[in-house]
Amino acid sequence: MKAAVWQFGREPAITVEEVALLPLRSRDVVVRVDASNVSISDHLLLAFDPGQLGWPAPQVLGHAAAGTVEGVGDDVRRVKVGDRVIITSTPNCGECYFCLHGRPDQCAAMVFVGPAHAALRDGTLIYPNASVGSFAELAVVPEIQLTSVKTDLPADQLSLLANPVGTGVGAALRTAPIASGRTVAVMGCGPVGLSYIQGARIADAAKIIAIDPLPARRALAMKFGATHTVDPTEEDPVEAVLNLSTDAGGLLQGRGADYVFESAADSLAIQQAWAMTRATGHVTLCSVCLDMTTAQVTFPALPFALAGKTVHSCQYGSLDQRRDLPWLIGLAERGKLDLEAMIDRRYPLSGTLDAMLDASTRSVIGPTLLPFA
Ligand SMILES: [Zn+2]
């Protein structure tokens, strides 16, 4: 089968190679990748030397996809051949502390890189990023990272649920559930921020303030449900949100937003998100900062201690994927969640690097790889 293989230090860094699958482990599943989401975080990895991170290499990247089960190991129980599945980097092992306490978004079985699943022609072993490796025709995935779904939605739309839409909508409706009639602000209108806006719209937020420096993204934010936009290069986003928020009686100008979501991948934006949240409000953080291994965030100590704000750290929208992916599919099937409009470009496997570059330059919202296109 063909896979887009990342070999650090090579030029180009990603090349499509013919690879051979290794014998299947007992709880692993071979999935035909019908569609894979491509994320800015995939491109971020290219800057890192896997050896310095202690990661095995070469790797097949891609950590969010939808596909069809082609083969199962002897002990697989959750899926069967022919099932449509959503592949997530977040497992749901059902056995660790977090799974047993209703928080599989923090499942202890989560890994940055899975064990070798295939080999190049010369015998070099290759490894699936996040134990997914979906930039390929076939992925070999532990069954605990698969959710079997029954729906007629196309695979490209389902693949969005495995990463940006699941994260953003989950943040709005699960992590810090937005109450009807409230004021919401979103820092960063990439695919995750736009999904949060969709979640805020579904939750019937009264005011949705979208903050992004790119005019095209602010326009998309309005399309997905924002009621106001702010260009942070033109005005201070904290001041703008304070000016747009007031209490119901109009007595308290500059109260701050009830719910703020940060998805701008920037440590300054995290501080601003906290600052624009009203006292006793909720700020939800989910960024993978561009300087993800070194970024630090500081807050003013006194209001941080006294303002009663709740800071939510958000991994994959706090979803329980086996419970919540069918729920998200239902929202899409009933026309409440617009998945189709989130996909603005599709790529063949040979276009993997182009898709990653387009994600990194923010020129495409939902780059989607179709390995069999
Ligand atoms: Zn677990």
PDB file of C-alpha atoms in Angstrom, residues 161-349:
ATOM      1  CA  LEU A 161     -15.202  15.092  13.683  1.00  0.00           C
ATOM      2  CA  ALA A 162     -11.966  13.295  14.584  1.00  0.00           C
ATOM      3  CA  ASN A 163     -10.139  16.559  15.108  1.00  0.00           C
ATOM      4  CA  PRO A 164     -11.163  20.197  14.602  1.00  0.00           C
ATOM      5  CA  VAL A 165     -14.937  19.958  14.713  1.00  0.00           C
ATOM      6  CA  GLY A 166     -14.950  17.486  17.585  1.00  0.00           C
ATOM      7  CA  THR A 167     -12.573  19.746  19.492  1.00  0.00           C
ATOM      8  CA  GLY A 168     -14.381  23.029  18.835  1.00  0.00           C
ATOM      9  CA  VAL A 169     -17.957  21.863  19.189  1.00  0.00           C
ATOM     10  CA  GLY A 170     -17.001  19.746  22.187  1.00  0.00           C
ATOM     11  CA  ALA A 171     -15.392  22.778  23.824  1.00  0.00           C
ATOM     12  CA  ALA A 172     -18.600  24.762  23.363  1.00  0.00           C
ATOM     13  CA  LEU A 173     -21.040  22.061  24.449  1.00  0.00           C
ATOM     14  CA  ARG A 174     -19.046  19.732  26.731  1.00  0.00           C
ATOM     15  CA  THR A 175     -15.935  21.399  28.235  1.00  0.00           C
ATOM     16  CA  ALA A 176     -17.674  24.577  29.425  1.00  0.00           C
ATOM     17  CA  PRO A 177     -21.221  24.237  28.108  1.00  0.00           C
ATOM     18  CA  ILE A 178     -22.505  27.580  26.798  1.00  0.00           C
ATOM     19  CA  ALA A 179     -25.854  28.630  28.225  1.00  0.00           C
ATOM     20  CA  SER A 180     -28.548  30.153  26.024  1.00  0.00           C
ATOM     21  CA  GLY A 181     -28.449  33.919  25.611  1.00  0.00           C
ATOM     22  CA  ARG A 182     -24.856  34.406  26.689  1.00  0.00           C
ATOM     23  CA  THR A 183     -21.965  36.393  25.194  1.00  0.00           C
ATOM     24  CA  VAL A 184     -19.135  34.387  23.684  1.00  0.00           C
ATOM     25  CA  ALA A 185     -15.748  35.449  22.307  1.00  0.00           C
ATOM     26  CA  VAL A 186     -13.441  33.328  20.163  1.00  0.00           C
ATOM     27  CA  MET A 187      -9.736  34.077  19.751  1.00  0.00           C
ATOM     28  CA  GLY A 188      -8.582  32.570  16.467  1.00  0.00           C
ATOM     29  CA  CYS A 189     -10.982  31.494  13.733  1.00  0.00           C
ATOM     30  CA  GLY A 190      -9.201  28.512  12.243  1.00  0.00           C
ATOM     31  CA  PRO A 191     -11.031  25.198  11.891  1.00  0.00           C
ATOM     32  CA  VAL A 192     -11.219  24.687  15.670  1.00  0.00           C
ATOM     33  CA  GLY A 193     -12.362  28.265  16.400  1.00  0.00           C
ATOM     34  CA  LEU A 194     -14.967  28.122  13.632  1.00  0.00           C
ATOM     35  CA  SER A 195     -16.239  24.853  15.075  1.00  0.00           C
ATOM     36  CA  TYR A 196     -16.519  26.495  18.488  1.00  0.00           C
ATOM     37  CA  ILE A 197     -18.570  29.250  16.809  1.00  0.00           C
ATOM     38  CA  GLN A 198     -20.850  26.574  15.372  1.00  0.00           C
ATOM     39  CA  GLY A 199     -21.164  25.113  18.857  1.00  0.00           C
ATOM     40  CA  ALA A 200     -22.016  28.539  20.280  1.00  0.00           C
ATOM     41  CA  ARG A 201     -24.666  28.971  17.599  1.00  0.00           C
ATOM     42  CA  ILE A 202     -26.128  25.539  18.416  1.00  0.00           C
ATOM     43  CA  ALA A 203     -26.141  26.544  22.120  1.00  0.00           C
ATOM     44  CA  ASP A 204     -28.115  29.680  21.233  1.00  0.00           C
ATOM     45  CA  ALA A 205     -25.484  32.195  22.365  1.00  0.00           C
ATOM     46  CA  ALA A 206     -26.853  35.713  21.937  1.00  0.00           C
ATOM     47  CA  LYS A 207     -23.596  37.362  20.940  1.00  0.00           C
ATOM     48  CA  ILE A 208     -20.661  35.597  19.293  1.00  0.00           C
ATOM     49  CA  ILE A 209     -17.561  37.764  18.862  1.00  0.00           C
ATOM     50  CA  ALA A 210     -14.999  36.348  16.421  1.00  0.00           C
ATOM     51  CA  ILE A 211     -11.417  37.624  16.650  1.00  0.00           C
ATOM     52  CA  ASP A 212      -8.945  36.907  13.854  1.00  0.00           C
ATOM     53  CA  PRO A 213      -6.434  38.983  11.871  1.00  0.00           C
ATOM     54  CA  LEU A 214      -7.376  37.380   8.525  1.00  0.00           C
ATOM     55  CA  PRO A 215     -10.362  39.001   6.731  1.00  0.00           C
ATOM     56  CA  ALA A 216     -11.301  35.711   5.042  1.00  0.00           C
ATOM     57  CA  ARG A 217     -11.520  33.961   8.395  1.00  0.00           C
ATOM     58  CA  ARG A 218     -13.610  36.722   9.915  1.00  0.00           C
ATOM     59  CA  ALA A 219     -15.977  36.381   6.946  1.00  0.00           C
ATOM     60  CA  LEU A 220     -16.189  32.628   7.515  1.00  0.00           C
ATOM     61  CA  ALA A 221     -16.877  33.264  11.190  1.00  0.00           C
ATOM     62  CA  MET A 222     -19.926  35.335  10.246  1.00  0.00           C
ATOM     63  CA  LYS A 223     -21.058  32.550   7.911  1.00  0.00           C
ATOM     64  CA  PHE A 224     -20.872  30.005  10.745  1.00  0.00           C
ATOM     65  CA  GLY A 225     -22.776  32.124  13.255  1.00  0.00           C
ATOM     66  CA  ALA A 226     -20.646  34.970  14.613  1.00  0.00           C
ATOM     67  CA  THR A 227     -22.539  38.180  15.279  1.00  0.00           C
ATOM     68  CA  HIS A 228     -19.514  40.484  15.558  1.00  0.00           C
ATOM     69  CA  THR A 229     -15.913  40.389  14.339  1.00  0.00           C
ATOM     70  CA  VAL A 230     -12.744  42.012  15.631  1.00  0.00           C
ATOM     71  CA  ASP A 231      -9.469  42.507  13.757  1.00  0.00           C
ATOM     72  CA  PRO A 232      -6.773  42.297  16.473  1.00  0.00           C
ATOM     73  CA  THR A 233      -4.329  44.159  14.239  1.00  0.00           C
ATOM     74  CA  GLU A 234      -6.696  47.146  14.191  1.00  0.00           C
ATOM     75  CA  GLU A 235      -7.939  47.226  17.784  1.00  0.00           C
ATOM     76  CA  ASP A 236      -7.046  45.690  21.125  1.00  0.00           C
ATOM     77  CA  PRO A 237      -9.165  42.525  21.251  1.00  0.00           C
ATOM     78  CA  VAL A 238      -9.583  42.761  25.031  1.00  0.00           C
ATOM     79  CA  GLU A 239     -10.894  46.318  24.804  1.00  0.00           C
ATOM     80  CA  ALA A 240     -13.121  45.354  21.883  1.00  0.00           C
ATOM     81  CA  VAL A 241     -14.748  42.481  23.807  1.00  0.00           C
ATOM     82  CA  LEU A 242     -15.156  44.584  26.946  1.00  0.00           C
ATOM     83  CA  ASN A 243     -16.851  47.263  24.849  1.00  0.00           C
ATOM     84  CA  LEU A 244     -19.159  44.693  23.259  1.00  0.00           C
ATOM     85  CA  SER A 245     -20.229  43.141  26.554  1.00  0.00           C
ATOM     86  CA  THR A 246     -22.503  44.648  29.125  1.00  0.00           C
ATOM     87  CA  ASP A 247     -24.899  43.321  31.705  1.00  0.00           C
ATOM     88  CA  ALA A 248     -28.568  42.789  30.947  1.00  0.00           C
ATOM     89  CA  GLY A 249     -29.622  46.069  32.544  1.00  0.00           C
ATOM     90  CA  GLY A 250     -26.931  48.045  30.806  1.00  0.00           C
ATOM     91  CA  LEU A 251     -25.414  49.051  34.123  1.00  0.00           C
ATOM     92  CA  LEU A 252     -22.011  47.438  33.856  1.00  0.00           C
ATOM     93  CA  GLN A 253     -20.133  48.390  30.715  1.00  0.00           C
ATOM     94  CA  GLY A 254     -17.053  46.355  29.998  1.00  0.00           C
ATOM     95  CA  ARG A 255     -18.100  43.292  31.938  1.00  0.00           C
ATOM     96  CA  GLY A 256     -16.349  40.840  29.674  1.00  0.00           C
ATOM     97  CA  ALA A 257     -17.621  37.805  27.806  1.00  0.00           C
ATOM     98  CA  ASP A 258     -19.345  34.971  29.663  1.00  0.00           C
ATOM     99  CA  TYR A 259     -17.409  32.337  27.721  1.00  0.00           C
ATOM    100  CA  VAL A 260     -14.119  32.832  25.900  1.00  0.00           C
ATOM    101  CA  PHE A 261     -12.416  30.251  23.731  1.00  0.00           C
ATOM    102  CA  GLU A 262      -8.763  30.480  22.751  1.00  0.00           C
ATOM    103  CA  SER A 263      -7.655  28.740  19.572  1.00  0.00           C
ATOM    104  CA  ALA A 264      -5.117  31.225  18.205  1.00  0.00           C
ATOM    105  CA  ALA A 265      -2.028  29.093  18.919  1.00  0.00           C
ATOM    106  CA  ASP A 266      -0.339  31.977  20.681  1.00  0.00           C
ATOM    107  CA  SER A 267       0.591  32.507  24.331  1.00  0.00           C
ATOM    108  CA  LEU A 268      -0.315  36.232  24.224  1.00  0.00           C
ATOM    109  CA  ALA A 269      -3.775  35.261  22.972  1.00  0.00           C
ATOM    110  CA  ILE A 270      -4.177  32.959  25.995  1.00  0.00           C
ATOM    111  CA  GLN A 271      -3.514  35.894  28.318  1.00  0.00           C
ATOM    112  CA  GLN A 272      -5.880  38.113  26.339  1.00  0.00           C
ATOM    113  CA  ALA A 273      -8.571  35.425  26.383  1.00  0.00           C
ATOM    114  CA  TRP A 274      -8.376  35.283  30.168  1.00  0.00           C
ATOM    115  CA  ALA A 275      -8.448  39.105  30.406  1.00  0.00           C
ATOM    116  CA  MET A 276     -11.585  39.443  28.271  1.00  0.00           C
ATOM    117  CA  THR A 277     -13.510  36.883  30.338  1.00  0.00           C
ATOM    118  CA  ARG A 278     -15.890  38.409  32.866  1.00  0.00           C
ATOM    119  CA  ALA A 279     -15.454  37.791  36.586  1.00  0.00           C
ATOM    120  CA  THR A 280     -16.877  34.318  37.332  1.00  0.00           C
ATOM    121  CA  GLY A 281     -16.886  33.545  33.603  1.00  0.00           C
ATOM    122  CA  HIS A 282     -15.335  30.621  31.758  1.00  0.00           C
ATOM    123  CA  VAL A 283     -12.229  30.645  29.585  1.00  0.00           C
ATOM    124  CA  THR A 284     -11.417  27.529  27.599  1.00  0.00           C
ATOM    125  CA  LEU A 285      -7.906  26.940  26.248  1.00  0.00           C
ATOM    126  CA  CYS A 286      -7.040  24.398  23.600  1.00  0.00           C
ATOM    127  CA  SER A 287      -4.154  25.851  21.648  1.00  0.00           C
ATOM    128  CA  VAL A 288      -1.146  24.001  20.467  1.00  0.00           C
ATOM    129  CA  CYS A 289       1.109  27.060  20.605  1.00  0.00           C
ATOM    130  CA  LEU A 290       3.359  27.484  17.588  1.00  0.00           C
ATOM    131  CA  ASP A 291       6.287  27.481  20.042  1.00  0.00           C
ATOM    132  CA  MET A 292       4.719  24.481  21.755  1.00  0.00           C
ATOM    133  CA  THR A 293       7.791  23.163  23.540  1.00  0.00           C
ATOM    134  CA  THR A 294       8.845  26.479  25.120  1.00  0.00           C
ATOM    135  CA  ALA A 295       5.754  28.713  25.427  1.00  0.00           C
ATOM    136  CA  GLN A 296       4.920  30.086  28.879  1.00  0.00           C
ATOM    137  CA  VAL A 297       1.853  32.030  30.006  1.00  0.00           C
ATOM    138  CA  THR A 298       1.651  34.473  32.915  1.00  0.00           C
ATOM    139  CA  PHE A 299      -1.386  36.056  34.580  1.00  0.00           C
ATOM    140  CA  PRO A 300      -1.704  39.011  36.978  1.00  0.00           C
ATOM    141  CA  ALA A 301      -1.712  37.283  40.362  1.00  0.00           C
ATOM    142  CA  LEU A 302      -4.367  39.264  42.226  1.00  0.00           C
ATOM    143  CA  PRO A 303      -7.258  39.068  39.746  1.00  0.00           C
ATOM    144  CA  PHE A 304      -6.181  35.545  38.825  1.00  0.00           C
ATOM    145  CA  ALA A 305      -6.728  34.624  42.471  1.00  0.00           C
ATOM    146  CA  LEU A 306      -9.866  36.647  43.156  1.00  0.00           C
ATOM    147  CA  ALA A 307     -11.955  37.088  39.992  1.00  0.00           C
ATOM    148  CA  GLY A 308     -13.672  33.736  40.251  1.00  0.00           C
ATOM    149  CA  LYS A 309     -12.951  32.825  36.646  1.00  0.00           C
ATOM    150  CA  THR A 310     -12.791  29.166  35.670  1.00  0.00           C
ATOM    151  CA  VAL A 311      -9.978  28.173  33.326  1.00  0.00           C
ATOM    152  CA  HIS A 312     -10.744  25.033  31.350  1.00  0.00           C
ATOM    153  CA  SER A 313      -7.948  23.075  29.735  1.00  0.00           C
ATOM    154  CA  CYS A 314      -9.428  21.336  26.713  1.00  0.00           C
ATOM    155  CA  GLN A 315      -8.137  18.263  24.905  1.00  0.00           C
ATOM    156  CA  TYR A 316     -10.337  17.018  22.024  1.00  0.00           C
ATOM    157  CA  GLY A 317     -13.301  18.994  23.309  1.00  0.00           C
ATOM    158  CA  SER A 318     -13.466  16.880  26.486  1.00  0.00           C
ATOM    159  CA  LEU A 319     -15.315  14.336  24.338  1.00  0.00           C
ATOM    160  CA  ASP A 320     -16.059  10.765  25.167  1.00  0.00           C
ATOM    161  CA  GLN A 321     -15.794   9.712  21.558  1.00  0.00           C
ATOM    162  CA  ARG A 322     -17.902   6.551  21.800  1.00  0.00           C
ATOM    163  CA  ARG A 323     -20.708   8.550  23.406  1.00  0.00           C
ATOM    164  CA  ASP A 324     -20.221  11.849  21.573  1.00  0.00           C
ATOM    165  CA  LEU A 325     -19.303  11.048  17.972  1.00  0.00           C
ATOM    166  CA  PRO A 326     -22.772   9.580  17.283  1.00  0.00           C
ATOM    167  CA  TRP A 327     -24.226  12.709  18.919  1.00  0.00           C
ATOM    168  CA  LEU A 328     -22.158  15.011  16.663  1.00  0.00           C
ATOM    169  CA  ILE A 329     -23.155  12.947  13.619  1.00  0.00           C
ATOM    170  CA  GLY A 330     -26.782  13.459  14.625  1.00  0.00           C
ATOM    171  CA  LEU A 331     -26.275  17.213  14.833  1.00  0.00           C
ATOM    172  CA  ALA A 332     -24.865  17.146  11.300  1.00  0.00           C
ATOM    173  CA  GLU A 333     -27.600  14.874   9.963  1.00  0.00           C
ATOM    174  CA  ARG A 334     -30.262  17.197  11.380  1.00  0.00           C
ATOM    175  CA  GLY A 335     -28.647  20.212   9.732  1.00  0.00           C
ATOM    176  CA  LYS A 336     -27.556  21.905  12.949  1.00  0.00           C
ATOM    177  CA  LEU A 337     -23.831  21.363  12.380  1.00  0.00           C
ATOM    178  CA  ASP A 338     -22.454  22.335   8.963  1.00  0.00           C
ATOM    179  CA  LEU A 339     -19.604  19.985   8.084  1.00  0.00           C
ATOM    180  CA  GLU A 340     -19.658  20.381   4.312  1.00  0.00           C
ATOM    181  CA  ALA A 341     -18.792  24.079   4.462  1.00  0.00           C
ATOM    182  CA  MET A 342     -15.777  23.305   6.650  1.00  0.00           C
ATOM    183  CA  ILE A 343     -14.042  21.455   3.796  1.00  0.00           C
ATOM    184  CA  ASP A 344     -12.678  23.864   1.227  1.00  0.00           C
ATOM    185  CA  ARG A 345     -10.030  21.733  -0.475  1.00  0.00           C
ATOM    186  CA  ARG A 346      -9.407  18.035  -1.060  1.00  0.00           C
ATOM    187  CA  TYR A 347      -6.035  16.499  -1.985  1.00  0.00           C
ATOM    188  CA  PRO A 348      -4.807  13.150  -3.337  1.00  0.00           C
ATOM    189  CA  LEU A 349      -2.136  11.285  -1.376  1.00  0.00           C
TER     190      LEU A 349
END
